[in-house]
mmCIF file of C-alpha atoms (C1' of nucleotides) in Angstrom:
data_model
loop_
_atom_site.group_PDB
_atom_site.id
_atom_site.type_symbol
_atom_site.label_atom_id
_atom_site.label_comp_id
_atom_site.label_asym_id
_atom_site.label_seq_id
_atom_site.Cartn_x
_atom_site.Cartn_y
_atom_site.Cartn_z
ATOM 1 C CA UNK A 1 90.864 106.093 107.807
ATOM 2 C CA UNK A 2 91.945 109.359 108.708
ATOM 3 C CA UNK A 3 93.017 112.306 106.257
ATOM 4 C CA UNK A 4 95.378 110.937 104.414
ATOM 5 C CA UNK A 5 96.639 113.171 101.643
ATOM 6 C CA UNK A 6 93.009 113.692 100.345
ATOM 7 C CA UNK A 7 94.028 117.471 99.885
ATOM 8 C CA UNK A 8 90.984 119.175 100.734
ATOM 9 C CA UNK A 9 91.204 123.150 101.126
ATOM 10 C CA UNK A 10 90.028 123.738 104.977
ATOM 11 C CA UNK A 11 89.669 127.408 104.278
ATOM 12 C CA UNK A 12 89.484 129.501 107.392
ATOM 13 C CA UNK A 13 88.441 126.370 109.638
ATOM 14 C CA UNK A 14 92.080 125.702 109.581
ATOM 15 C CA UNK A 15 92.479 129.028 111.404
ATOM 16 C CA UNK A 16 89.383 128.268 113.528
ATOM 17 C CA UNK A 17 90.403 127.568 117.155
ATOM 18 C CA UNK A 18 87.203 125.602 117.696
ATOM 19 C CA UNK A 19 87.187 123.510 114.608
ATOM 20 C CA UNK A 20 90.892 122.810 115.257
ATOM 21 C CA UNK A 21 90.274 121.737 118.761
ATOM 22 C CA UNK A 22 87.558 119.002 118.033
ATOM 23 C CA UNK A 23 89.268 117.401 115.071
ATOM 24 C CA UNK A 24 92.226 116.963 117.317
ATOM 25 C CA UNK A 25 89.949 115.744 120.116
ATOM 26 C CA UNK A 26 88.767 113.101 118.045
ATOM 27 C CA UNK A 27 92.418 112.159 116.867
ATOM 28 C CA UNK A 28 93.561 111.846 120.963
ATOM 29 C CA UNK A 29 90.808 110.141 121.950
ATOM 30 C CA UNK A 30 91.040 107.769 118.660
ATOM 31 C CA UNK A 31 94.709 107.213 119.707
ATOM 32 C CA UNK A 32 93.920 106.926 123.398
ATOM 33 C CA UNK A 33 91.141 103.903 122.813
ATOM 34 C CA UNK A 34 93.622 102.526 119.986
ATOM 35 C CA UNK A 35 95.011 99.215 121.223
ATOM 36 C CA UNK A 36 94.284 99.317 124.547
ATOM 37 C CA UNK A 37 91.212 97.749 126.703
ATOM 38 C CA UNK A 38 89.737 100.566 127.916
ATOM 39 C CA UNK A 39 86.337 99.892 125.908
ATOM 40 C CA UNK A 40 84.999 98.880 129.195
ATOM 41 C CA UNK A 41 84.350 102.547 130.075
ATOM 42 C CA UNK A 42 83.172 105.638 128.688
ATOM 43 C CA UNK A 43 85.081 108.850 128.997
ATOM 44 C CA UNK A 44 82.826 110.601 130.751
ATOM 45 C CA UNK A 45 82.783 107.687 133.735
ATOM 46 C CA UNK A 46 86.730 107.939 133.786
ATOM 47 C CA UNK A 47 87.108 111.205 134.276
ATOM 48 C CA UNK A 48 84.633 111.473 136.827
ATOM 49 C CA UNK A 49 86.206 108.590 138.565
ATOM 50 C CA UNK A 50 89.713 110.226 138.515
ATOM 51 C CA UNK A 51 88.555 113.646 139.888
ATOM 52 C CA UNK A 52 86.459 112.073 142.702
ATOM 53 C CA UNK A 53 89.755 109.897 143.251
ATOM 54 C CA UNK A 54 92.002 113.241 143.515
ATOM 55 C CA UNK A 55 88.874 114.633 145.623
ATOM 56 C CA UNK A 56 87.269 112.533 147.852
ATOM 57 C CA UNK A 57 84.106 114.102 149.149
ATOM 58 C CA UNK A 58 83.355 116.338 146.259
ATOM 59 C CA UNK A 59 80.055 117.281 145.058
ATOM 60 C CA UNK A 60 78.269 115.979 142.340
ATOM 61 C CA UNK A 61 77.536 119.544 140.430
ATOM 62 C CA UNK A 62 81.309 120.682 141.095
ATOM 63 C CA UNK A 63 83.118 117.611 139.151
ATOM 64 C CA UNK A 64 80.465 118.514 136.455
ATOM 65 C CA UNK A 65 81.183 121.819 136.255
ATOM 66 C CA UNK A 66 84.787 120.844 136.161
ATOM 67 C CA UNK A 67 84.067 118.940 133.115
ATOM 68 C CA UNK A 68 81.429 120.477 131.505
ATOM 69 C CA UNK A 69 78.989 118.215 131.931
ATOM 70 C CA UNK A 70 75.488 119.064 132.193
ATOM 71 C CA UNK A 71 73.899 118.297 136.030
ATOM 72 C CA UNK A 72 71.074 116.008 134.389
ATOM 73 C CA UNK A 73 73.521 114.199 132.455
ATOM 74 C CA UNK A 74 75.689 114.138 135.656
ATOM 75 C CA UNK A 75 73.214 112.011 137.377
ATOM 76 C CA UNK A 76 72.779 109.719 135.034
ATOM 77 C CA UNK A 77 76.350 108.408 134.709
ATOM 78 C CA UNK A 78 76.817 108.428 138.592
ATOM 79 C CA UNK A 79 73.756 106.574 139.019
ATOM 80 C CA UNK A 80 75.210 104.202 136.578
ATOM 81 C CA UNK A 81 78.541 104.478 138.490
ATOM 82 C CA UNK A 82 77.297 103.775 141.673
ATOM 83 C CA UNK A 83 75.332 100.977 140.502
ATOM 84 C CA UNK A 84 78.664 98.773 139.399
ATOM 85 C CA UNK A 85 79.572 99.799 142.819
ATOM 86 C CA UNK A 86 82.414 102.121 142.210
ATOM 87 C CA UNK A 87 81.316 104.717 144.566
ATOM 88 C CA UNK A 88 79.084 106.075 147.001
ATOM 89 C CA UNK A 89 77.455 109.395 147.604
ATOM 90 C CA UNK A 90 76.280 110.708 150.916
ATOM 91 C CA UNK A 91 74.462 113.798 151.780
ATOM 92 C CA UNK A 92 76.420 116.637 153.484
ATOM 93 C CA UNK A 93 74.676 117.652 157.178
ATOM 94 C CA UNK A 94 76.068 121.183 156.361
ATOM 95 C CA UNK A 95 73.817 121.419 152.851
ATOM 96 C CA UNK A 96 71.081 118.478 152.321
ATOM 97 C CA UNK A 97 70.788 119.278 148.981
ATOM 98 C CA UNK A 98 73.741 118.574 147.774
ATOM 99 C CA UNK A 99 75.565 115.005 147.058
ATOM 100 C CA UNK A 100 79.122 114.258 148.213
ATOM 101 C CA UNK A 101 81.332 111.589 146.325
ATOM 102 C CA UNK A 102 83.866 109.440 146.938
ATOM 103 C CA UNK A 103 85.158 106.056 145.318
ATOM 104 C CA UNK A 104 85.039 102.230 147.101
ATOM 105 C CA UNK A 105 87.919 100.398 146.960
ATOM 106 C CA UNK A 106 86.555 99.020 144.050
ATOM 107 C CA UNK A 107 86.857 102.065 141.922
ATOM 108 C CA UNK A 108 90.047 103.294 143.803
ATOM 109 C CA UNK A 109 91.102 99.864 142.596
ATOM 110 C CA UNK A 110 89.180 99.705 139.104
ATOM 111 C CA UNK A 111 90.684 103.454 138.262
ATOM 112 C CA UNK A 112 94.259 102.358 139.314
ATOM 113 C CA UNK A 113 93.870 99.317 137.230
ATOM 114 C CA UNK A 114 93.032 101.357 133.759
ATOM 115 C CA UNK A 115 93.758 105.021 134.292
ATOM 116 C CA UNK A 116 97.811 104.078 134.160
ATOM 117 C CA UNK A 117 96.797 103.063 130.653
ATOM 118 C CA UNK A 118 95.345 106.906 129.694
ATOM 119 C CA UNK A 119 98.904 108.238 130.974
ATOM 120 C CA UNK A 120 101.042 105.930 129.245
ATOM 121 C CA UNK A 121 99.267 106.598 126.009
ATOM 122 C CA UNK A 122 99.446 110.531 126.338
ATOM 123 C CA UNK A 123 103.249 110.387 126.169
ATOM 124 C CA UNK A 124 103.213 108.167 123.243
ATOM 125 C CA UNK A 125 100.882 109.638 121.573
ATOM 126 C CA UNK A 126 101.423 113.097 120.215
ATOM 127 C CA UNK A 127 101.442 112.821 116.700
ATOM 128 C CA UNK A 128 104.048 114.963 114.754
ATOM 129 C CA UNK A 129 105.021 117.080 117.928
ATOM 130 C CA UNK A 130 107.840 117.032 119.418
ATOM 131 C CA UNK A 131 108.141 116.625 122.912
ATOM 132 C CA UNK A 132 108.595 120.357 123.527
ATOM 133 C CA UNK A 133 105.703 121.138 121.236
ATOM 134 C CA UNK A 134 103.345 118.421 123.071
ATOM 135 C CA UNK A 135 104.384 120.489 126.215
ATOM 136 C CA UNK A 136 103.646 123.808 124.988
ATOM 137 C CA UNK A 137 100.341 122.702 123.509
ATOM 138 C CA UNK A 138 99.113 121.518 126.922
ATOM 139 C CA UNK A 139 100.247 124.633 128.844
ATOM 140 C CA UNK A 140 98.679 127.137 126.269
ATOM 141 C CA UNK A 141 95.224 124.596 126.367
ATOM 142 C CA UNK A 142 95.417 124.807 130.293
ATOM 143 C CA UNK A 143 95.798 128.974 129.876
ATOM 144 C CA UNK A 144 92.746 128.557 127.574
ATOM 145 C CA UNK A 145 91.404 126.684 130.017
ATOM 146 C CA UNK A 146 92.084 129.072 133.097
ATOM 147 C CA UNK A 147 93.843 125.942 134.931
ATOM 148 C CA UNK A 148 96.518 126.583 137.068
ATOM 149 C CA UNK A 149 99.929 125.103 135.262
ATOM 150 C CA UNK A 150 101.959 122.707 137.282
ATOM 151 C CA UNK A 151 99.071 120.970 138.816
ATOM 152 C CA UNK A 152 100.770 117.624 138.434
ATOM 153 C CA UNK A 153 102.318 116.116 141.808
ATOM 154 C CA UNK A 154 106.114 117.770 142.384
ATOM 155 C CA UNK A 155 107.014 113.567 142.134
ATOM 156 C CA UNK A 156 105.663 113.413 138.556
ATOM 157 C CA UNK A 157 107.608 116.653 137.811
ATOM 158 C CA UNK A 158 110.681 115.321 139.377
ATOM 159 C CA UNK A 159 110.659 111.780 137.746
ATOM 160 C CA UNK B 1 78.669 127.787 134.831
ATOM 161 C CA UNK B 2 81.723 126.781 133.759
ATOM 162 C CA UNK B 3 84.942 126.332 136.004
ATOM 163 C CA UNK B 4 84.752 129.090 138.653
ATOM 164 C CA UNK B 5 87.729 128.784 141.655
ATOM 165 C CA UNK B 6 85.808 125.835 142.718
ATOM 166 C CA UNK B 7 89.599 124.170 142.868
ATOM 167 C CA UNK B 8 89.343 120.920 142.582
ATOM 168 C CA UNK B 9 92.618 118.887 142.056
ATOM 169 C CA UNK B 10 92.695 117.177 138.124
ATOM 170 C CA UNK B 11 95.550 115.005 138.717
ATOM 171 C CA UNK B 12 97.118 114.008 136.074
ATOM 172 C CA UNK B 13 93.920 115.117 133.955
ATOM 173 C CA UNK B 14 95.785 118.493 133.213
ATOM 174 C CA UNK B 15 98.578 116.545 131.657
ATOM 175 C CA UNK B 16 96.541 114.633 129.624
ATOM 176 C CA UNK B 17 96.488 116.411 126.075
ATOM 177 C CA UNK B 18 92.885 114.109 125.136
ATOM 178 C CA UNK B 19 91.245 115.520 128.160
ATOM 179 C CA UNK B 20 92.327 118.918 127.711
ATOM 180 C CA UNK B 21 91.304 119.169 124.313
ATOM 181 C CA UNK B 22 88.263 117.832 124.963
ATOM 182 C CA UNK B 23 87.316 120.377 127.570
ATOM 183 C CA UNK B 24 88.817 123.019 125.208
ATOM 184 C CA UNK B 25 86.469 122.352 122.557
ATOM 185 C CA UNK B 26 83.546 122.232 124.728
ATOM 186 C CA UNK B 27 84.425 126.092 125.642
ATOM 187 C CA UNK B 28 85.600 126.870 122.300
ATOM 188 C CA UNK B 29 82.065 126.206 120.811
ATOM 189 C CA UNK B 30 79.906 127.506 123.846
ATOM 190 C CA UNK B 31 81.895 130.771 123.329
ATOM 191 C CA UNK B 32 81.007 130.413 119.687
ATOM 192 C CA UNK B 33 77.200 129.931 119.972
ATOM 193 C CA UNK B 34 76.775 132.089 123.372
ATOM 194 C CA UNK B 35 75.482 134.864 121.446
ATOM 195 C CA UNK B 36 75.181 134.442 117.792
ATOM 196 C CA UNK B 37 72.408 133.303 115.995
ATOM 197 C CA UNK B 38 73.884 129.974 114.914
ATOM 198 C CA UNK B 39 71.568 127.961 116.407
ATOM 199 C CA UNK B 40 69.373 126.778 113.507
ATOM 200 C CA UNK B 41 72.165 124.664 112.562
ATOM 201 C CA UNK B 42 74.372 122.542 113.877
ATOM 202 C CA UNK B 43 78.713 122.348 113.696
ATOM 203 C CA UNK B 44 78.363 118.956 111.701
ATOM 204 C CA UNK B 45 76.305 120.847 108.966
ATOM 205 C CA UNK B 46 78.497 124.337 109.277
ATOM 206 C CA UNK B 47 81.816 122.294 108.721
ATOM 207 C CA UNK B 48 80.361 120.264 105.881
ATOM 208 C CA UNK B 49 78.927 123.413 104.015
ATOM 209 C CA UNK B 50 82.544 124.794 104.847
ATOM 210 C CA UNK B 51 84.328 122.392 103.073
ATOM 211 C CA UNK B 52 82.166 121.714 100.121
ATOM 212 C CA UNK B 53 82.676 125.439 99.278
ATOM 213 C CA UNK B 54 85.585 125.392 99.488
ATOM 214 C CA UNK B 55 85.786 121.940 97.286
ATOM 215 C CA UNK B 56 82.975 122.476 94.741
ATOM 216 C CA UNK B 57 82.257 118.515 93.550
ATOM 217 C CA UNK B 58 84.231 117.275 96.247
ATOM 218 C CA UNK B 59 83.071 113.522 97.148
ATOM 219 C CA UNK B 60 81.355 112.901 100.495
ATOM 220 C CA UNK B 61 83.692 110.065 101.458
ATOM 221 C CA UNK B 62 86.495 112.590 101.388
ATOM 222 C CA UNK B 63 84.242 115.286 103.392
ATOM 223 C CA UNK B 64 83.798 112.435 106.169
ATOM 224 C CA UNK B 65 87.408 111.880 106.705
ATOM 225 C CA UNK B 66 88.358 115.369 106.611
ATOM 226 C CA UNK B 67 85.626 116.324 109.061
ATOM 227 C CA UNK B 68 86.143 112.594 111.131
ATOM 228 C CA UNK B 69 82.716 112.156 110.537
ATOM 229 C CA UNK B 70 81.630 108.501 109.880
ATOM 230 C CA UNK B 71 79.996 107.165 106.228
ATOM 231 C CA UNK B 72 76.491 105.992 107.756
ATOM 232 C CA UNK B 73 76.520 109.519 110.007
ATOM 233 C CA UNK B 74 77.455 111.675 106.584
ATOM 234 C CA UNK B 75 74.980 110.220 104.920
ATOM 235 C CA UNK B 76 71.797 111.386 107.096
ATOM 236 C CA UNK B 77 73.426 115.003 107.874
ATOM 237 C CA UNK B 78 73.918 115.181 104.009
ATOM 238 C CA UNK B 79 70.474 114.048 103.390
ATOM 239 C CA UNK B 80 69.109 116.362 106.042
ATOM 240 C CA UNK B 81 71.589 119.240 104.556
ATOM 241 C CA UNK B 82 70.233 117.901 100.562
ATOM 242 C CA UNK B 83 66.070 118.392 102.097
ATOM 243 C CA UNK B 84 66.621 122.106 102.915
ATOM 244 C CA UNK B 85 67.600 122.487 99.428
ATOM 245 C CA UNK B 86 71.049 123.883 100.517
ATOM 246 C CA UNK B 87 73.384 121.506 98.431
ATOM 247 C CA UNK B 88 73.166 119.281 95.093
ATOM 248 C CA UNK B 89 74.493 115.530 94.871
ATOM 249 C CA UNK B 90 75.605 114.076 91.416
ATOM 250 C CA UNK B 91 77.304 110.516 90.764
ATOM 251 C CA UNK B 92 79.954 111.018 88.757
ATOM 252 C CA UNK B 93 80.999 109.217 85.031
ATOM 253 C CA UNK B 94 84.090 108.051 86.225
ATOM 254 C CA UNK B 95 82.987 106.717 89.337
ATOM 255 C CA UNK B 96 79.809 105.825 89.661
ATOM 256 C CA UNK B 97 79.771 104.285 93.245
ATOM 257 C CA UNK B 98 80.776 108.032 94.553
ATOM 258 C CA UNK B 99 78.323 111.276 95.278
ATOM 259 C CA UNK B 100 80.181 114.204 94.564
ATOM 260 C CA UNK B 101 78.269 117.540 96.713
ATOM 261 C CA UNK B 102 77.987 120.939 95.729
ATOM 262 C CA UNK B 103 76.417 123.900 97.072
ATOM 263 C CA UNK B 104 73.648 125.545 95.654
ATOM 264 C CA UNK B 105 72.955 129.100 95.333
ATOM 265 C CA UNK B 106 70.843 128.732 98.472
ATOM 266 C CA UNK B 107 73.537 126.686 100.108
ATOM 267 C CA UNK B 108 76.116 129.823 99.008
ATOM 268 C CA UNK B 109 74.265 132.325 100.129
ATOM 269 C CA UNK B 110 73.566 130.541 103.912
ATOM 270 C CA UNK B 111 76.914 129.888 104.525
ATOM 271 C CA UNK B 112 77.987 133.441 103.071
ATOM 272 C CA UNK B 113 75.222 134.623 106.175
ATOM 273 C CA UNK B 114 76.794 132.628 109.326
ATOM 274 C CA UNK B 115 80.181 131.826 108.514
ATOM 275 C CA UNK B 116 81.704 135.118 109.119
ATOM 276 C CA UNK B 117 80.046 135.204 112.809
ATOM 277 C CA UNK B 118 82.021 131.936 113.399
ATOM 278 C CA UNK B 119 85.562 133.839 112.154
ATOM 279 C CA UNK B 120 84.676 136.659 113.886
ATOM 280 C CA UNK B 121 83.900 134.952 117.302
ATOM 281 C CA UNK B 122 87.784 132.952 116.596
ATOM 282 C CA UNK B 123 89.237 136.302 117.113
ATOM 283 C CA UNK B 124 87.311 138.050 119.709
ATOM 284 C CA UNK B 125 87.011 134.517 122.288
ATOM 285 C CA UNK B 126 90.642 132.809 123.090
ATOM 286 C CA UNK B 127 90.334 133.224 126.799
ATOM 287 C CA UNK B 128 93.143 134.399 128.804
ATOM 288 C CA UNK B 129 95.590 133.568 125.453
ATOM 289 C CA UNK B 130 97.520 136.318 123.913
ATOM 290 C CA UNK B 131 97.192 136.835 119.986
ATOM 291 C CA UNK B 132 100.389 135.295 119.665
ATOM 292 C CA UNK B 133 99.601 132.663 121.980
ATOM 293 C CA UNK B 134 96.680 131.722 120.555
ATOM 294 C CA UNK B 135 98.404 131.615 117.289
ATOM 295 C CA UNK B 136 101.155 129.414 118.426
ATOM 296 C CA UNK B 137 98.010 127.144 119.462
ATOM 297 C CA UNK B 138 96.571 127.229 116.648
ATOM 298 C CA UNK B 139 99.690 126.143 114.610
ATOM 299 C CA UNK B 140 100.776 123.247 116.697
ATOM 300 C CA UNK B 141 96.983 121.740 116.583
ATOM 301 C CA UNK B 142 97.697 122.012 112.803
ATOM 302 C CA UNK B 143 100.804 119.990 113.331
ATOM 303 C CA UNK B 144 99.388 117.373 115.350
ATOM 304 C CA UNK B 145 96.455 116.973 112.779
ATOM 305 C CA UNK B 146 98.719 116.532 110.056
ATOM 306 C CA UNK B 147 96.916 119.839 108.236
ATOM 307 C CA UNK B 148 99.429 121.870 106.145
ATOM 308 C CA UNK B 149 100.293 125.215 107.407
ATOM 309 C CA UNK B 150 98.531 127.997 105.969
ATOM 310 C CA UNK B 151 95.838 127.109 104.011
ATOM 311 C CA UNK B 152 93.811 130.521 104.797
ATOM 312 C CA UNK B 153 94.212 131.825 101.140
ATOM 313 C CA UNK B 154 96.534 134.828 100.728
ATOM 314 C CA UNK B 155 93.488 137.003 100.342
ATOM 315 C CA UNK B 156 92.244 136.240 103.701
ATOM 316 C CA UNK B 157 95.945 136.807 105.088
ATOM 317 C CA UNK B 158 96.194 140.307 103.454
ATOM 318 C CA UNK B 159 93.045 141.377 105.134
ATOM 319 C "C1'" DT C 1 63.815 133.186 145.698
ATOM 320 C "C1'" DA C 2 67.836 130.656 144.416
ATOM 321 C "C1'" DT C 3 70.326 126.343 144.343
ATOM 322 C "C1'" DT C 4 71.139 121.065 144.101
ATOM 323 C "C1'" DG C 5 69.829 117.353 142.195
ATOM 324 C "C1'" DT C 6 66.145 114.390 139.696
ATOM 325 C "C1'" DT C 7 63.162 112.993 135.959
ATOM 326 C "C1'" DA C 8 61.731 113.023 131.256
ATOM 327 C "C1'" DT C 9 62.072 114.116 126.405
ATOM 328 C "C1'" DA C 10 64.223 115.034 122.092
ATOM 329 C "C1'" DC C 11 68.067 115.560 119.293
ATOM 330 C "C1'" DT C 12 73.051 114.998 117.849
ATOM 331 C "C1'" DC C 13 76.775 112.129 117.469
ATOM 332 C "C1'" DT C 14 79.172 107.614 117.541
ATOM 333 C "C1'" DA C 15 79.777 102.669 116.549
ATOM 334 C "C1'" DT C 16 78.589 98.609 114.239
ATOM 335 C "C1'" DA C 17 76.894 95.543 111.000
ATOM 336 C "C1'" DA C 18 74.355 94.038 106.996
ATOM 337 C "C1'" DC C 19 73.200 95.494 102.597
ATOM 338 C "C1'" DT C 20 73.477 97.506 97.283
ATOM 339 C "C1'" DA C 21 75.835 98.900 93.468
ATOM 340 C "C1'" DT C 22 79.632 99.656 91.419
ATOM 341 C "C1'" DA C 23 84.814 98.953 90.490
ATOM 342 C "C1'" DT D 1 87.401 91.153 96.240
ATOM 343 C "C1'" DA D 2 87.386 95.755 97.556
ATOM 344 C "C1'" DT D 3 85.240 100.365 97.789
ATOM 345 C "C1'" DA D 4 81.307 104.126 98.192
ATOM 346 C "C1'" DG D 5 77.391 104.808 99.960
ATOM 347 C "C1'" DT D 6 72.873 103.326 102.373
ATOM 348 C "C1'" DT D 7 69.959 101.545 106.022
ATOM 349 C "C1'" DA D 8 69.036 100.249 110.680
ATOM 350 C "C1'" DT D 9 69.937 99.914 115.513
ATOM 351 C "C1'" DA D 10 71.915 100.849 119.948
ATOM 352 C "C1'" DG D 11 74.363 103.630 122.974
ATOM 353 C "C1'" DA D 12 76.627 108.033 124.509
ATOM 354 C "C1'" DG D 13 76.436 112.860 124.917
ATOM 355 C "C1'" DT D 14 73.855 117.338 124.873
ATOM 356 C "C1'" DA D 15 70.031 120.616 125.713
ATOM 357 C "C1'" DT D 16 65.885 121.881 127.875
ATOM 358 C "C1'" DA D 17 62.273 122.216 130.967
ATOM 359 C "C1'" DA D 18 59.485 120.948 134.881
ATOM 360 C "C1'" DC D 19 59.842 119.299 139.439
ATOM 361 C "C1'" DA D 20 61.083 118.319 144.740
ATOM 362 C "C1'" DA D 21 63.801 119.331 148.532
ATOM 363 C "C1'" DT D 22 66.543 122.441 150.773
ATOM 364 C "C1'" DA D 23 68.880 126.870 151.609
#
DNA sequence: TATTGTTATACTCTATAACTATA
DNA sequence: TATAGTTATAGAGTATAACAATA
């Protein structure tokens, strides 16, 4: 199903930072959703779920501008979010215009119930890389990125 | 716009190699269309125009697994591509279920107009990466895809 | 005036299934 | 029976612009 030995001449996509980054988006996400029952969700809901988790009172247009998702689009999936009751948003006395996030206990306990799933795959799945390599690819992405490197908990580093 | 020092805290989101390619590829191609004039078409059509060039008769099954683009989805942007008059699909004798695409002159001659912008942009927009870093990347989101090493021809290399 | 979020629209992409024609 | 492509439909994501409320 994927690019089996097909042998097709990528020319200078295969030197294309871009092109390279969103076939191999496809292929981790494709291995992420593999076997496991995380068709529940979308992505995008996840990830928002897991930064409002790490954040608890953050506002709407900063977890989209965290992951580049577009402020119209934003509203739609929290809308949907908040209507399977996964969290709540408030408005901020200090700036009315703005919405603040943060998860029930359902979606503390609906994100701790499948996010475990994303991290366990990660590790698994990195293709041909070695371990090493897997590592080096995610600090270069997070320098592409301009995310600060270790941002993992000390534990996690430690374990 | 993007991810100013709003600091927010991405868990283990900046371990995950899915979610950090994913975010890399959304700035990857925003850098690649901020300024050019690439928007009359779109990345599916680019990469497909790419790699029938570079695969004169090559059949669109192939194309779709190369470029992890599904059958029913190659179909219409091949269609779409076919009504601007920019490529040419036979069946061929041997196999007569397959379409086998080539480029037209007019097909040629488009790409030979905006694919250099996209090479040129690879260079110029890698972030905060070092040439040799974003080399390194570049390399080890070969490995992980499977793609042999370098496929730029020797031409391009000597350049 | 600028910013935050909302609403609405249109398009691209993805996922799936049923279908045809060939092999 | 399996494979290559087509058609159709539904949902997810993206892009854009106009708008209200607030700063």
């Amino acid at each position: 199903m994927q690019n089996p030995a097909d042998n097709v001449d990528l020319g200078t996509m295969s030197e294309s930072l871009g092109f390279l980054l969103r076939l191999a988006q496809i292929d981790a996400f494709s291995r992420l959703y593999a076997d496991d029952g995380l068709s529940e969700t979308t992505v995008g809901e996840l990830s928002i779920l897991h930064v409002i988790s790490r954040n608890p009172g953050i506002r709407q247009g900063v977890v989209g501008r965290t992951l580049r998702i577009k402020r119209a689009h934003m509203t739609k999936i929290v809308h949907g979010i908040e209507a399977k009751g996964l969290l709540t948003s408030t408005t901020p006395p200090q700036d009315r215009r703005a919405v603040a996030l943060t998860l029930t206990d359902a979606g503390q306990s609906f994100l701790h119930t499948h996010w475990p799933a994303v991290d366990a795959r990660e590790i698994a799945t990195t293709g041909d890389l070695t371990p090493r390599e897997a590592d080096t690819l995610r600090r270069l992405l997070r320098k592409y990125l301009g995310i600060s490197d270790p941002q993992a908990t000390r534990e996690d580093l430690a374990s």
